[in-house]
XYZ file of C-alpha atoms in Angstrom:
748
model
C -158.421 -3.380 -100.323
C -159.189 0.279 -101.035
C -158.537 1.239 -97.388
C -155.142 -0.480 -97.379
C -154.154 1.176 -100.664
C -155.205 4.569 -99.311
C -153.188 4.156 -96.134
C -150.110 3.072 -98.078
C -150.418 6.049 -100.398
C -150.731 8.427 -97.452
C -147.675 6.836 -95.886
C -145.754 7.346 -99.131
C -146.853 11.000 -99.247
C -145.716 11.509 -95.661
C -142.305 9.961 -96.333
C -141.870 12.031 -99.483
C -142.856 15.224 -97.666
C -140.385 14.516 -94.868
C -137.590 13.847 -97.351
C -138.466 17.033 -99.263
C -138.265 19.016 -96.014
C -134.841 17.553 -95.244
C -133.634 18.392 -98.745
C -134.930 21.959 -98.570
C -133.092 22.505 -95.281
C -129.883 21.061 -96.655
C -130.102 23.206 -99.806
C -130.681 26.324 -97.752
C -127.607 25.557 -95.660
C -125.604 24.884 -98.792
C -126.624 28.144 -100.435
C -125.650 30.099 -97.329
C -122.025 29.095 -97.792
C -120.429 32.082 -99.548
C -117.436 30.007 -100.604
C -119.647 27.592 -102.507
C -118.845 27.248 -106.207
C -121.602 25.815 -108.391
C -120.409 23.138 -110.789
C -120.809 23.334 -114.530
C -122.785 20.578 -116.221
C -120.466 17.850 -117.458
C -119.795 17.228 -121.133
C -121.751 14.291 -122.594
C -120.169 12.441 -125.496
C -122.230 10.409 -127.965
C -121.676 8.539 -131.212
C -124.984 9.481 -132.839
C -123.191 10.345 -136.101
C -120.825 7.327 -135.957
C -118.053 9.483 -134.468
C -117.400 10.631 -130.908
C -118.580 14.201 -130.276
C -120.339 16.319 -127.672
C -124.103 15.924 -127.509
C -124.282 19.734 -127.782
C -122.575 19.626 -131.195
C -124.885 17.005 -132.728
C -127.703 18.443 -134.912
C -129.986 15.551 -133.925
C -132.609 15.171 -131.197
C -130.810 12.657 -128.969
C -131.014 11.635 -125.312
C -128.054 9.932 -123.642
C -127.853 8.061 -120.336
C -124.545 7.025 -118.798
C -123.982 3.978 -116.616
C -123.893 6.289 -113.588
C -127.208 7.911 -114.559
C -128.879 4.501 -114.778
C -127.164 3.115 -111.678
C -128.330 6.006 -109.512
C -132.004 5.369 -110.296
C -131.727 1.589 -110.224
C -132.689 1.127 -113.860
C -133.578 -2.516 -114.518
C -134.045 -2.669 -118.304
C -134.323 -0.254 -121.211
C -138.124 0.044 -120.992
C -137.723 2.199 -117.860
C -136.100 4.876 -120.041
C -139.586 5.592 -121.410
C -140.182 7.786 -118.371
C -137.195 10.002 -119.188
C -137.428 10.495 -122.967
C -140.043 12.750 -124.597
C -142.385 11.357 -127.275
C -141.059 7.831 -126.757
C -142.724 4.529 -125.896
C -140.598 1.610 -124.657
C -142.691 -1.179 -123.167
C -142.861 -4.914 -122.639
C -145.226 -6.352 -125.245
C -148.136 -8.351 -123.858
C -147.509 -12.060 -123.320
C -143.749 -12.303 -122.549
C -141.192 -10.381 -120.458
C -138.638 -10.058 -123.250
C -140.502 -8.726 -126.315
C -140.150 -4.985 -126.938
C -142.771 -2.504 -128.120
C -140.924 0.634 -129.258
C -142.400 3.859 -130.674
C -140.793 7.244 -131.256
C -142.879 10.195 -132.452
C -145.773 7.894 -133.334
C -143.747 5.382 -135.345
C -143.041 1.836 -134.198
C -144.148 -1.785 -134.382
C -147.479 -2.769 -132.834
C -147.346 -6.404 -133.850
C -144.238 -8.471 -132.860
C -145.018 -11.225 -135.373
C -142.072 -12.594 -137.345
C -141.616 -11.041 -140.767
C -142.825 -7.586 -139.706
C -140.205 -4.853 -139.534
C -139.683 -2.547 -136.538
C -139.963 1.223 -136.910
C -137.321 1.894 -134.244
C -133.911 0.332 -134.796
C -132.209 -1.270 -131.778
C -128.422 -1.561 -131.919
C -126.033 -3.383 -129.583
C -122.549 -1.952 -130.175
C -123.401 -0.992 -133.792
C -125.074 -4.371 -134.478
C -128.688 -4.127 -135.644
C -131.225 -6.293 -133.755
C -133.874 -7.211 -136.304
C -136.609 -8.727 -134.101
C -138.409 -7.445 -130.991
C -138.237 -10.852 -129.278
C -135.481 -10.631 -126.672
C -134.993 -6.891 -127.326
C -135.982 -5.833 -123.776
C -132.304 -5.447 -122.897
C -131.244 -5.641 -119.265
C -129.075 -2.790 -118.014
C -125.818 -4.378 -116.881
C -122.170 -3.991 -117.912
C -123.269 -1.046 -120.039
C -121.453 2.224 -120.720
C -124.391 4.271 -121.994
C -127.651 4.167 -123.905
C -128.417 6.703 -126.636
C -131.866 7.282 -128.131
C -132.012 9.185 -131.434
C -135.433 10.581 -132.355
C -136.638 11.001 -135.929
C -135.545 9.145 -139.090
C -131.906 8.026 -139.055
C -132.005 6.743 -142.610
C -128.531 7.871 -143.671
C -126.116 6.416 -141.121
C -128.286 3.736 -139.511
C -130.516 2.987 -142.433
C -132.526 -0.188 -142.088
C -135.850 0.414 -140.338
C -134.932 3.491 -138.318
C -137.862 5.470 -139.687
C -138.911 6.484 -136.158
C -135.486 6.598 -134.566
C -132.736 4.416 -133.153
C -131.633 3.122 -129.760
C -127.929 2.408 -129.222
C -126.974 0.083 -126.365
C -123.232 0.596 -125.824
C -121.525 -2.010 -123.639
C -118.648 -1.250 -121.289
C -115.313 -0.838 -123.048
C -112.249 -2.908 -122.215
C -109.412 -0.826 -120.730
C -106.933 -3.485 -119.637
C -107.358 -2.564 -115.983
C -107.912 -5.464 -113.589
C -111.495 -5.062 -112.374
C -114.090 -7.238 -110.679
C -117.482 -6.105 -109.415
C -120.146 -8.041 -107.533
C -123.682 -6.825 -106.972
C -126.663 -8.387 -105.263
C -130.233 -7.109 -104.955
C -133.209 -8.172 -102.879
C -136.619 -6.604 -102.920
C -140.365 -6.784 -103.301
C -141.968 -9.971 -104.601
C -138.941 -11.965 -103.502
C -136.565 -10.226 -105.920
C -133.184 -11.974 -106.034
C -130.646 -10.559 -108.484
C -126.930 -11.232 -108.883
C -124.610 -9.394 -111.268
C -120.902 -10.124 -111.784
C -118.580 -8.292 -114.178
C -114.846 -8.142 -114.620
C -111.945 -7.649 -116.995
C -108.200 -8.022 -117.089
C -105.212 -7.871 -119.421
C -103.679 -11.143 -120.608
C -100.796 -9.237 -122.171
C -99.865 -5.697 -123.154
C -102.156 -5.860 -126.174
C -104.807 -8.457 -125.310
C -107.690 -7.660 -122.926
C -110.603 -9.888 -121.940
C -113.802 -9.274 -120.017
C -116.966 -11.079 -118.977
C -120.261 -10.301 -117.278
C -123.094 -12.430 -115.924
C -126.507 -11.654 -114.438
C -129.207 -13.828 -112.874
C -132.473 -11.935 -112.352
C -135.323 -13.547 -110.457
C -138.622 -12.399 -108.961
C -141.927 -13.942 -107.946
C -145.047 -12.829 -109.771
C -146.990 -9.648 -109.087
C -150.049 -11.903 -109.268
C -150.955 -15.482 -110.046
C -152.960 -17.729 -112.316
C -155.657 -18.301 -109.717
C -156.845 -21.641 -111.096
C -153.362 -23.217 -111.273
C -151.372 -21.362 -108.619
C -148.580 -20.448 -111.072
C -146.904 -17.056 -110.826
C -148.033 -14.303 -113.189
C -145.617 -11.474 -114.094
C -142.672 -13.325 -112.555
C -139.077 -13.113 -113.781
C -136.509 -15.877 -114.306
C -133.768 -14.656 -116.607
C -130.039 -15.193 -117.061
C -127.785 -13.240 -119.382
C -124.040 -13.210 -120.031
C -121.473 -11.445 -122.184
C -117.835 -12.191 -123.116
C -115.510 -9.652 -124.778
C -111.930 -9.694 -126.012
C -109.859 -6.832 -127.419
C -106.620 -7.410 -129.335
C -104.406 -4.510 -130.437
C -101.535 -5.913 -132.517
C -100.360 -2.371 -133.398
C -101.139 1.158 -132.264
C -103.294 1.653 -135.354
C -105.198 -1.636 -135.412
C -107.674 -3.162 -132.947
C -109.901 -6.231 -133.139
C -112.803 -6.701 -130.725
C -114.735 -9.940 -130.296
C -118.073 -10.041 -128.450
C -120.519 -12.778 -127.532
C -123.777 -12.394 -125.634
C -126.542 -14.788 -124.658
C -129.847 -14.424 -122.829
C -132.329 -17.047 -121.651
C -135.717 -16.006 -120.282
C -137.666 -18.792 -118.553
C -140.265 -16.493 -116.989
C -143.838 -17.723 -117.212
C -145.922 -16.464 -120.100
C -147.986 -13.539 -118.851
C -151.731 -13.761 -118.358
C -153.979 -10.821 -119.165
C -156.641 -9.272 -116.958
C -160.199 -9.564 -118.253
C -161.938 -6.188 -118.340
C -165.402 -7.678 -118.912
C -167.532 -10.545 -117.629
C -167.024 -13.797 -119.523
C -169.757 -14.567 -122.041
C -169.225 -18.291 -121.504
C -168.551 -18.785 -117.772
C -170.297 -15.676 -116.458
C -167.297 -14.880 -114.254
C -166.714 -11.231 -113.377
C -163.243 -9.616 -113.630
C -160.806 -10.693 -110.902
C -159.871 -8.440 -107.986
C -156.266 -7.794 -109.041
C -155.139 -6.690 -112.493
C -152.085 -8.962 -112.062
C -154.223 -12.084 -111.588
C -155.442 -14.217 -114.449
C -156.742 -17.646 -115.390
C -155.475 -19.983 -118.055
C -156.357 -23.147 -119.911
C -152.754 -23.620 -121.078
C -149.381 -24.500 -119.609
C -147.550 -21.323 -118.566
C -144.244 -22.585 -119.991
C -142.353 -19.887 -121.851
C -138.852 -19.756 -123.303
C -137.106 -16.868 -125.064
C -133.481 -17.411 -126.109
C -131.247 -14.954 -127.959
C -127.539 -14.887 -128.650
C -125.159 -12.963 -130.809
C -121.521 -12.823 -131.842
C -119.634 -9.940 -133.451
C -116.164 -9.007 -134.657
C -115.233 -5.328 -134.971
C -112.009 -4.265 -136.682
C -110.789 -0.665 -136.370
C -107.826 0.488 -138.436
C -106.342 3.976 -138.342
C -104.950 4.416 -141.850
C -103.373 7.823 -141.198
C -104.156 11.078 -139.397
C -107.200 11.672 -141.626
C -108.525 8.285 -142.684
C -109.800 5.293 -140.709
C -111.548 2.047 -141.586
C -114.024 -0.022 -139.591
C -115.567 -3.436 -140.211
C -118.489 -4.803 -138.168
C -119.298 -8.486 -138.756
C -122.116 -10.002 -136.711
C -124.577 -12.866 -136.453
C -127.584 -13.176 -134.153
C -130.297 -15.753 -133.608
C -133.368 -16.136 -131.447
C -135.914 -18.737 -130.411
C -139.282 -18.256 -128.684
C -141.681 -20.956 -127.483
C -144.643 -19.499 -125.650
C -148.265 -20.121 -124.663
C -150.682 -17.188 -124.507
C -154.261 -17.563 -123.317
C -155.968 -14.659 -125.064
C -159.326 -14.913 -123.294
C -157.805 -15.609 -119.829
C -160.358 -18.180 -118.650
C -160.109 -21.813 -117.561
C -161.656 -22.904 -120.862
C -159.671 -23.284 -124.124
C -161.821 -20.661 -125.826
C -159.100 -18.581 -127.490
C -155.606 -19.959 -126.885
C -152.511 -19.161 -128.918
C -149.420 -21.412 -128.601
C -146.563 -20.090 -130.738
C -142.988 -20.831 -131.809
C -140.740 -18.181 -133.407
C -137.235 -18.662 -134.805
C -134.977 -16.135 -136.484
C -131.371 -15.724 -137.512
C -129.478 -12.875 -139.133
C -126.045 -12.048 -140.501
C -124.840 -8.473 -140.992
C -121.693 -6.975 -142.435
C -120.863 -3.283 -142.408
C -117.788 -1.548 -143.795
C -117.154 2.060 -142.781
C -114.654 4.556 -144.127
C -114.133 7.695 -142.054
C -112.355 10.927 -142.954
C -111.637 13.848 -140.661
C -109.773 17.094 -141.262
C -109.840 20.604 -139.826
C -113.095 21.562 -141.550
C -114.536 18.397 -143.076
C -115.784 15.072 -141.650
C -117.165 12.162 -143.637
C -118.595 8.720 -142.850
C -119.474 6.299 -145.632
C -119.708 2.631 -146.310
C -121.513 -0.530 -147.335
C -124.065 -2.538 -145.362
C -125.303 -6.097 -145.957
C -128.072 -7.969 -144.156
C -129.264 -11.554 -144.588
C -132.031 -12.859 -142.364
C -134.556 -15.651 -142.049
C -137.564 -15.474 -139.712
C -139.907 -18.430 -139.284
C -142.784 -19.246 -137.022
C -145.985 -21.135 -136.405
C -148.852 -20.380 -134.069
C -152.296 -21.805 -133.515
C -155.546 -20.021 -132.794
C -157.235 -22.668 -130.664
C -161.013 -22.148 -130.592
C -161.848 -24.878 -128.099
C -165.515 -23.995 -127.835
C -165.920 -24.474 -131.573
C -163.687 -27.549 -131.649
C -161.274 -26.165 -134.243
C -157.724 -24.806 -134.465
C -156.572 -22.327 -137.098
C -152.816 -22.722 -137.573
C -150.664 -20.042 -139.199
C -147.040 -20.442 -140.185
C -144.302 -19.842 -142.676
C -140.937 -18.205 -143.267
C -139.701 -14.950 -144.715
C -136.180 -14.514 -146.098
C -134.768 -10.999 -146.331
C -131.724 -9.769 -148.198
C -130.732 -6.115 -147.916
C -127.824 -4.111 -149.291
C -127.078 -0.428 -148.773
C -124.536 2.173 -149.826
C -124.383 5.193 -147.520
C -122.427 8.357 -146.923
C -122.688 11.566 -144.923
C -120.317 14.514 -144.745
C -120.168 17.710 -142.692
C -118.303 20.761 -144.010
C -117.559 23.762 -141.801
C -118.297 26.762 -143.970
C -116.993 29.145 -141.315
C -116.484 29.321 -137.569
C -120.256 29.578 -137.177
C -121.843 27.764 -140.115
C -121.617 24.123 -141.137
C -123.488 22.053 -143.723
C -124.240 18.307 -143.623
C -125.312 16.297 -146.654
C -125.872 12.573 -146.828
C -127.753 9.778 -148.487
C -128.358 6.063 -148.405
C -129.399 3.780 -151.237
C -131.116 0.629 -149.996
C -132.304 -2.434 -151.875
C -134.415 -5.046 -150.084
C -135.448 -8.453 -151.438
C -138.010 -10.653 -149.646
C -139.344 -14.130 -150.259
C -142.130 -15.541 -148.097
C -143.997 -18.822 -147.726
C -147.289 -18.585 -145.826
C -149.779 -21.226 -144.786
C -153.013 -21.081 -142.821
C -154.945 -24.300 -142.159
C -158.048 -25.098 -140.133
C -158.020 -28.372 -138.179
C -160.675 -30.177 -136.183
C -159.933 -30.314 -132.465
C -157.153 -28.723 -130.416
C -153.763 -28.646 -132.156
C -150.450 -27.325 -130.863
C -147.517 -26.362 -133.140
C -145.651 -29.375 -134.506
C -148.470 -31.762 -133.492
C -149.464 -34.226 -136.189
C -153.204 -33.690 -136.653
C -153.582 -35.240 -140.090
C -154.962 -33.402 -143.093
C -156.506 -29.975 -142.469
C -160.249 -29.465 -142.658
C -159.831 -26.244 -144.649
C -156.890 -24.673 -146.443
C -157.301 -20.944 -145.802
C -153.941 -19.956 -147.312
C -150.991 -21.728 -148.876
C -148.909 -19.468 -151.081
C -145.497 -18.012 -151.801
C -144.748 -14.393 -152.547
C -141.669 -12.408 -153.475
C -140.970 -8.721 -153.904
C -138.119 -6.251 -153.914
C -137.920 -2.542 -153.233
C -135.224 0.080 -153.514
C -135.022 3.586 -152.146
C -132.616 6.521 -151.948
C -132.983 8.325 -148.613
C -131.369 11.771 -148.500
C -130.476 13.935 -145.523
C -129.509 17.596 -145.310
C -128.945 19.895 -142.361
C -127.539 23.330 -141.696
C -125.972 24.227 -138.378
C -125.343 27.700 -136.971
C -123.319 28.289 -133.810
C -124.318 31.697 -132.522
C -121.666 31.493 -129.790
C -119.698 28.734 -128.049
C -122.745 27.896 -125.894
C -125.614 28.160 -128.398
C -126.232 26.174 -131.574
C -129.220 26.163 -133.963
C -129.905 23.569 -136.631
C -132.452 22.811 -139.328
C -132.654 19.449 -141.056
C -134.521 17.358 -143.587
C -134.467 13.546 -143.357
C -136.093 10.813 -145.396
C -136.893 7.474 -143.782
C -137.542 4.111 -145.422
C -139.121 1.041 -143.822
C -139.185 -2.094 -145.940
C -142.361 -3.646 -147.285
C -143.274 -7.275 -146.722
C -145.856 -10.055 -146.676
C -148.606 -10.525 -144.090
C -147.670 -13.766 -142.330
C -151.266 -14.033 -141.015
C -152.850 -13.683 -144.438
C -156.160 -15.522 -144.895
C -156.814 -15.658 -148.619
C -160.204 -17.295 -148.067
C -161.408 -14.119 -146.288
C -159.423 -11.533 -148.237
C -158.021 -12.625 -151.638
C -155.713 -9.597 -151.749
C -154.019 -10.547 -148.462
C -151.341 -12.565 -150.310
C -150.095 -9.478 -152.151
C -146.976 -7.894 -150.603
C -147.533 -4.544 -148.911
C -145.416 -1.544 -149.870
C -142.629 0.199 -147.985
C -143.372 3.035 -145.610
C -141.844 6.423 -146.428
C -141.473 9.494 -144.222
C -140.165 12.999 -144.859
C -139.277 14.798 -141.639
C -138.381 18.463 -141.202
C -136.822 19.484 -137.907
C -135.651 22.726 -136.334
C -133.755 22.611 -133.076
C -131.375 24.324 -130.731
C -128.853 23.276 -128.097
C -127.850 25.748 -125.420
C -125.597 25.877 -122.375
C -126.806 28.759 -120.224
C -125.997 30.462 -116.919
C -122.262 30.038 -117.288
C -122.637 26.339 -118.011
C -124.990 25.598 -115.102
C -128.037 25.009 -117.293
C -128.489 22.956 -120.445
C -131.578 23.386 -122.618
C -132.135 21.435 -125.839
C -135.255 21.627 -127.972
C -136.673 20.503 -131.309
C -139.721 21.200 -133.486
C -140.607 18.525 -136.043
C -143.045 17.886 -138.866
C -143.346 14.493 -140.566
C -145.222 13.659 -143.750
C -145.953 9.933 -144.175
C -146.782 8.053 -147.319
C -148.013 4.454 -147.343
C -147.748 4.159 -143.569
C -147.986 0.482 -142.557
C -150.705 -0.455 -140.075
C -151.521 -4.013 -138.998
C -155.179 -4.675 -138.147
C -157.021 -7.798 -137.105
C -160.783 -8.205 -137.068
C -162.885 -11.045 -135.689
C -165.300 -12.362 -138.333
C -167.582 -15.384 -138.464
C -164.897 -17.657 -139.928
C -162.054 -16.542 -137.636
C -159.685 -13.577 -137.636
C -159.095 -11.476 -140.741
C -155.624 -9.950 -140.789
C -154.521 -7.115 -143.008
C -151.424 -4.933 -143.337
C -152.461 -1.564 -144.689
C -150.471 1.130 -146.422
C -152.307 4.165 -145.067
C -152.376 6.693 -147.904
C -151.248 9.658 -145.846
C -150.533 10.675 -142.266
C -148.900 13.656 -140.579
C -147.100 13.989 -137.266
C -145.906 17.233 -135.746
C -144.800 18.365 -132.326
C -141.941 19.520 -130.134
C -139.525 18.311 -127.456
C -137.627 20.082 -124.672
C -134.969 18.612 -122.386
C -133.128 20.467 -119.634
C -130.810 20.051 -116.689
C -130.030 22.805 -114.170
C -127.212 22.728 -111.622
C -128.833 24.950 -108.975
C -126.096 24.494 -106.388
C -122.907 22.511 -106.239
C -124.744 19.433 -105.016
C -128.319 19.892 -106.239
C -129.587 19.681 -109.812
C -132.961 19.498 -111.508
C -133.716 17.772 -114.800
C -136.820 17.655 -116.926
C -138.297 16.980 -120.325
C -141.564 17.508 -122.127
C -142.811 16.219 -125.451
C -145.915 17.049 -127.444
C -147.017 15.186 -130.555
C -150.046 15.733 -132.775
C -150.372 12.613 -134.958
C -153.262 12.179 -137.386
C -154.242 9.830 -140.184
C -155.305 11.895 -143.191
C -156.692 8.942 -145.132
C -156.792 5.174 -144.573
C -158.020 2.694 -147.175
C -159.339 -0.213 -145.080
C -160.788 -3.407 -146.559
C -163.792 -4.375 -144.414
C -164.059 -8.199 -144.516
C -167.702 -8.040 -143.419
C -168.866 -5.651 -146.170
C -166.140 -6.669 -148.693
C -165.678 -2.946 -149.399
C -162.710 -0.585 -149.141
C -163.555 2.197 -146.695
C -161.801 5.389 -145.565
C -161.693 5.128 -141.776
C -159.268 7.976 -141.057
C -161.949 9.797 -139.047
C -162.233 6.776 -136.723
C -158.538 5.977 -136.244
C -155.822 7.476 -134.055
C -152.146 6.670 -133.616
C -151.400 3.774 -131.274
C -148.985 3.989 -128.331
C -148.554 7.723 -128.872
C -149.734 9.937 -125.988
C -150.138 13.564 -126.940
C -148.048 14.730 -123.985
C -145.200 13.096 -122.105
C -143.225 14.865 -119.395
C -140.695 14.146 -116.680
C -139.199 16.179 -113.839
C -136.474 14.920 -111.532
C -133.702 15.915 -109.164
C -130.270 14.763 -108.009
C -129.046 15.798 -104.574
C -125.598 14.846 -103.334
C -124.566 14.756 -99.675
C -120.754 14.504 -99.483
C -118.763 13.038 -96.593
C -121.507 10.994 -94.998
C -120.379 7.884 -93.103
C -117.055 7.726 -94.969
C -118.807 8.077 -98.289
C -121.078 10.189 -100.472
C -124.870 9.913 -100.547
C -126.837 10.624 -103.733
C -130.613 11.073 -103.549
C -132.581 11.052 -106.812
C -136.253 11.250 -107.642
C -138.502 11.814 -110.622
C -142.140 12.060 -111.655
C -143.144 10.984 -115.166
C -146.460 11.905 -116.809
C -148.149 10.406 -119.872
C -151.443 11.686 -121.217
C -154.259 9.474 -122.533
C -152.940 6.655 -124.709
C -154.779 4.634 -127.330
C -153.536 1.032 -127.402
C -154.653 0.242 -130.961
C -155.563 2.432 -133.915
C -159.292 1.941 -133.188
C -160.603 3.194 -129.807
C -161.410 0.436 -127.318
C -161.910 -0.303 -123.640
C -158.164 -0.939 -123.426
C -157.254 2.706 -123.950
C -155.424 4.138 -120.938
C -156.224 7.378 -119.120
C -153.446 9.801 -118.193
C -151.211 8.707 -115.330
C -148.116 9.793 -113.378
C -145.383 7.572 -111.945
C -143.063 8.617 -109.121
C -139.721 7.022 -108.238
C -136.983 7.747 -105.724
C -133.579 6.281 -104.901
C -130.779 6.651 -102.355
C -127.244 5.599 -103.365
C -124.228 5.580 -101.027
C -120.698 5.328 -102.440
C -117.733 4.680 -100.145
C -114.763 7.031 -100.373
C -112.562 4.052 -101.195
C -114.634 3.404 -104.319
C -115.184 -0.201 -103.295
C -118.639 -0.252 -101.738
C -121.985 1.019 -102.921
C -125.445 0.589 -101.449
C -128.718 1.547 -103.117
C -132.316 1.749 -101.977
C -134.798 2.129 -104.843
C -138.550 2.732 -104.656
C -140.363 2.603 -107.986
C -143.992 3.570 -108.621
C -144.069 5.136 -105.153
C -147.829 5.714 -105.130
C -148.648 2.261 -106.527
C -150.248 3.641 -109.694
C -152.216 1.137 -111.778
C -151.551 1.620 -115.482
C -152.263 -0.477 -118.572
C -149.630 -0.898 -121.293
C -151.091 -3.321 -123.830
C -153.807 -5.880 -124.437
C -155.878 -7.975 -126.817
C -159.160 -6.673 -128.169
C -161.460 -9.251 -129.779
C -164.638 -7.780 -128.373
C -168.116 -9.185 -128.888
C -170.404 -7.028 -131.084
C -172.175 -4.240 -129.206
C -175.000 -1.808 -129.924
C -174.742 1.973 -129.734
C -175.317 1.844 -125.966
C -172.492 -0.664 -125.436
C -174.713 -3.683 -124.825
C -173.440 -7.026 -126.149
C -175.668 -8.209 -128.997
C -173.834 -11.339 -130.134
C -171.057 -13.817 -129.458
C -167.428 -12.803 -129.823
C -164.604 -14.795 -131.389
C -164.902 -18.385 -130.165
C -168.050 -17.380 -128.300
C -166.147 -15.121 -125.869
C -165.908 -11.367 -125.277
C -162.110 -11.113 -125.236
C -160.875 -7.782 -123.898
C -157.787 -8.330 -121.735
C -155.137 -5.892 -120.538
C -151.493 -6.106 -119.474
C -150.149 -3.763 -116.818
C -146.979 -2.064 -115.667
C -145.258 -3.001 -112.427
C -146.813 -2.046 -109.064
C -144.822 -0.331 -106.326
C -141.537 -2.138 -105.689
C -138.735 -1.592 -103.184
C -135.246 -3.027 -103.662
C -131.951 -2.941 -101.781
C -128.732 -3.303 -103.775
C -125.231 -3.860 -102.388
C -122.189 -3.824 -104.643
C -118.450 -4.275 -104.172
C -115.636 -3.462 -106.593
C -112.221 -5.096 -106.206
């Protein structure tokens, strides 16, 4: 196996070297042409401040990716953007293909359990997506994706304490369009994408898009033969735009996604305490004592009304509803025995209403409005300890009601100076019902197992919180191509109730935990240099956290003790740089680097074994937050090749050592680098396009997540007792191996 891997890597190096030589020759020839005129970097428009403006005019650290950017590199879903954004983690979370783990500058959501709030807000066309289930959005029929770093508490508000991701779908233009795209590739990849739109009348446009994405597994469940890490997903979207007058438009949208991919099995890092089996040969192989059935369904509907009142004032209403359902089976210990199995069902629904009032004049712009959110999230899961003959079942519901009043205005003091002030008042109300029962035997959710053996928890809790989150920034434009800004932002993430609470182990677990608060100070600049042939944007940031929420789980004699902590204090500081350079007319380089120093200053942790509150800040580190992340890439265009234009892209993305949980463990990942390259050919007619995409060129093996319920060990690392359910459960989940895909598309 090692010899084959080595030979493949050497082959990849040889191919890359040959391609680099070809590119160098072509660039040299291009530069020798005295009549060559180097292009300026194109203007990028974003809506980071709820109005359309150049990314170079926005005093916010924001990265934007157009549909063409993502098409050229063959981007599959939003998690692949992690490689191109500094200080950002976007990953698939453990046991399913569709659940998102998102962190920006050290802030995110480790635990995707219902009732917990994300730290990074995900928005689909201005509609907030409250739950991480189904939030791994596929890239299709999309206009652009924007990622805003740092608290966005004024304009985006709810749970954007780390930042926000905006997924902007393709706009309806009334043009008659139809595009077909098919892809085949490694592991029997078979993808189909169809999108189109037309005008039914002068003022009524409709559009639709559909995608079926399929792939065999990277590995298998060796004891059952089922695929592991496979993909079986369909998604669709329908839009309609009605413009009864020049000043009024109404847009309707509906989207639905169904993921029938198998639940994912983890790779055991240690020998089983029960079976004595050593780790398997491939990190994509696993074993299971459960069915691999898995279903994740999400759908949403929205109605957006835009009304231009006059030359200065406009009004916008965004009404939306979303719901999701997950039914999954996760074998935590990844053996053939039912030692530590977790079947789970999640359900959620939400309704949101936002009213915006916008004002714009020669020297003043304002956005303000009201926001309402109503949501219910329910679930039930079992911790099946087959070796002990018991099942611990957790379940309950949490209802959330949130209202906010927000406003932000920018006043141009002079041609060079402008001042932005804003604020958001938020009030959250939560009511939760939580139960935790212990049953004899193996019990799945909704099974009738009679009366429980033990009632660990059965309580209701309610709490409400309110917060005013201010924002202030000053912007100085030194010249038309250089802007500096300094800002202060306050972020607010709602409190809640631990839906895993075990009152029998920790009596305080039924008490609601407090909101998380952050104060962030940022200094940045945005520059267009070399007569518009180079763009360089940078930011320095410092964040002061109070009551930072951290979810921890510990295996104890009676099961798993869960606790949501409000860490007393934490600080995060660092910097980010992003650049693009148009070296010649047809060759450009792009790159980014992020550095973050995140530390817990104090953490009050209740130890269920000692029944004491301990300060463990010297033992903890931030999860999913590598100190350094960097990316370098290129785009090289070859015009007039075979009646079309060829575009060659490539990038290398680096992430330093990453700790998976707050406490160090065997799951922590060493530094790694991923390389990708693509060739895209576009016909001169604009009808045909062909793409060849190679991802993870050197077949790097890298771990993204895992479960850590390790058996007790001595100072030398020797196991000195039985782990949870009698097993030493340390299992990892991994990113995709090297894949090659061929895509052919046609536009009518």
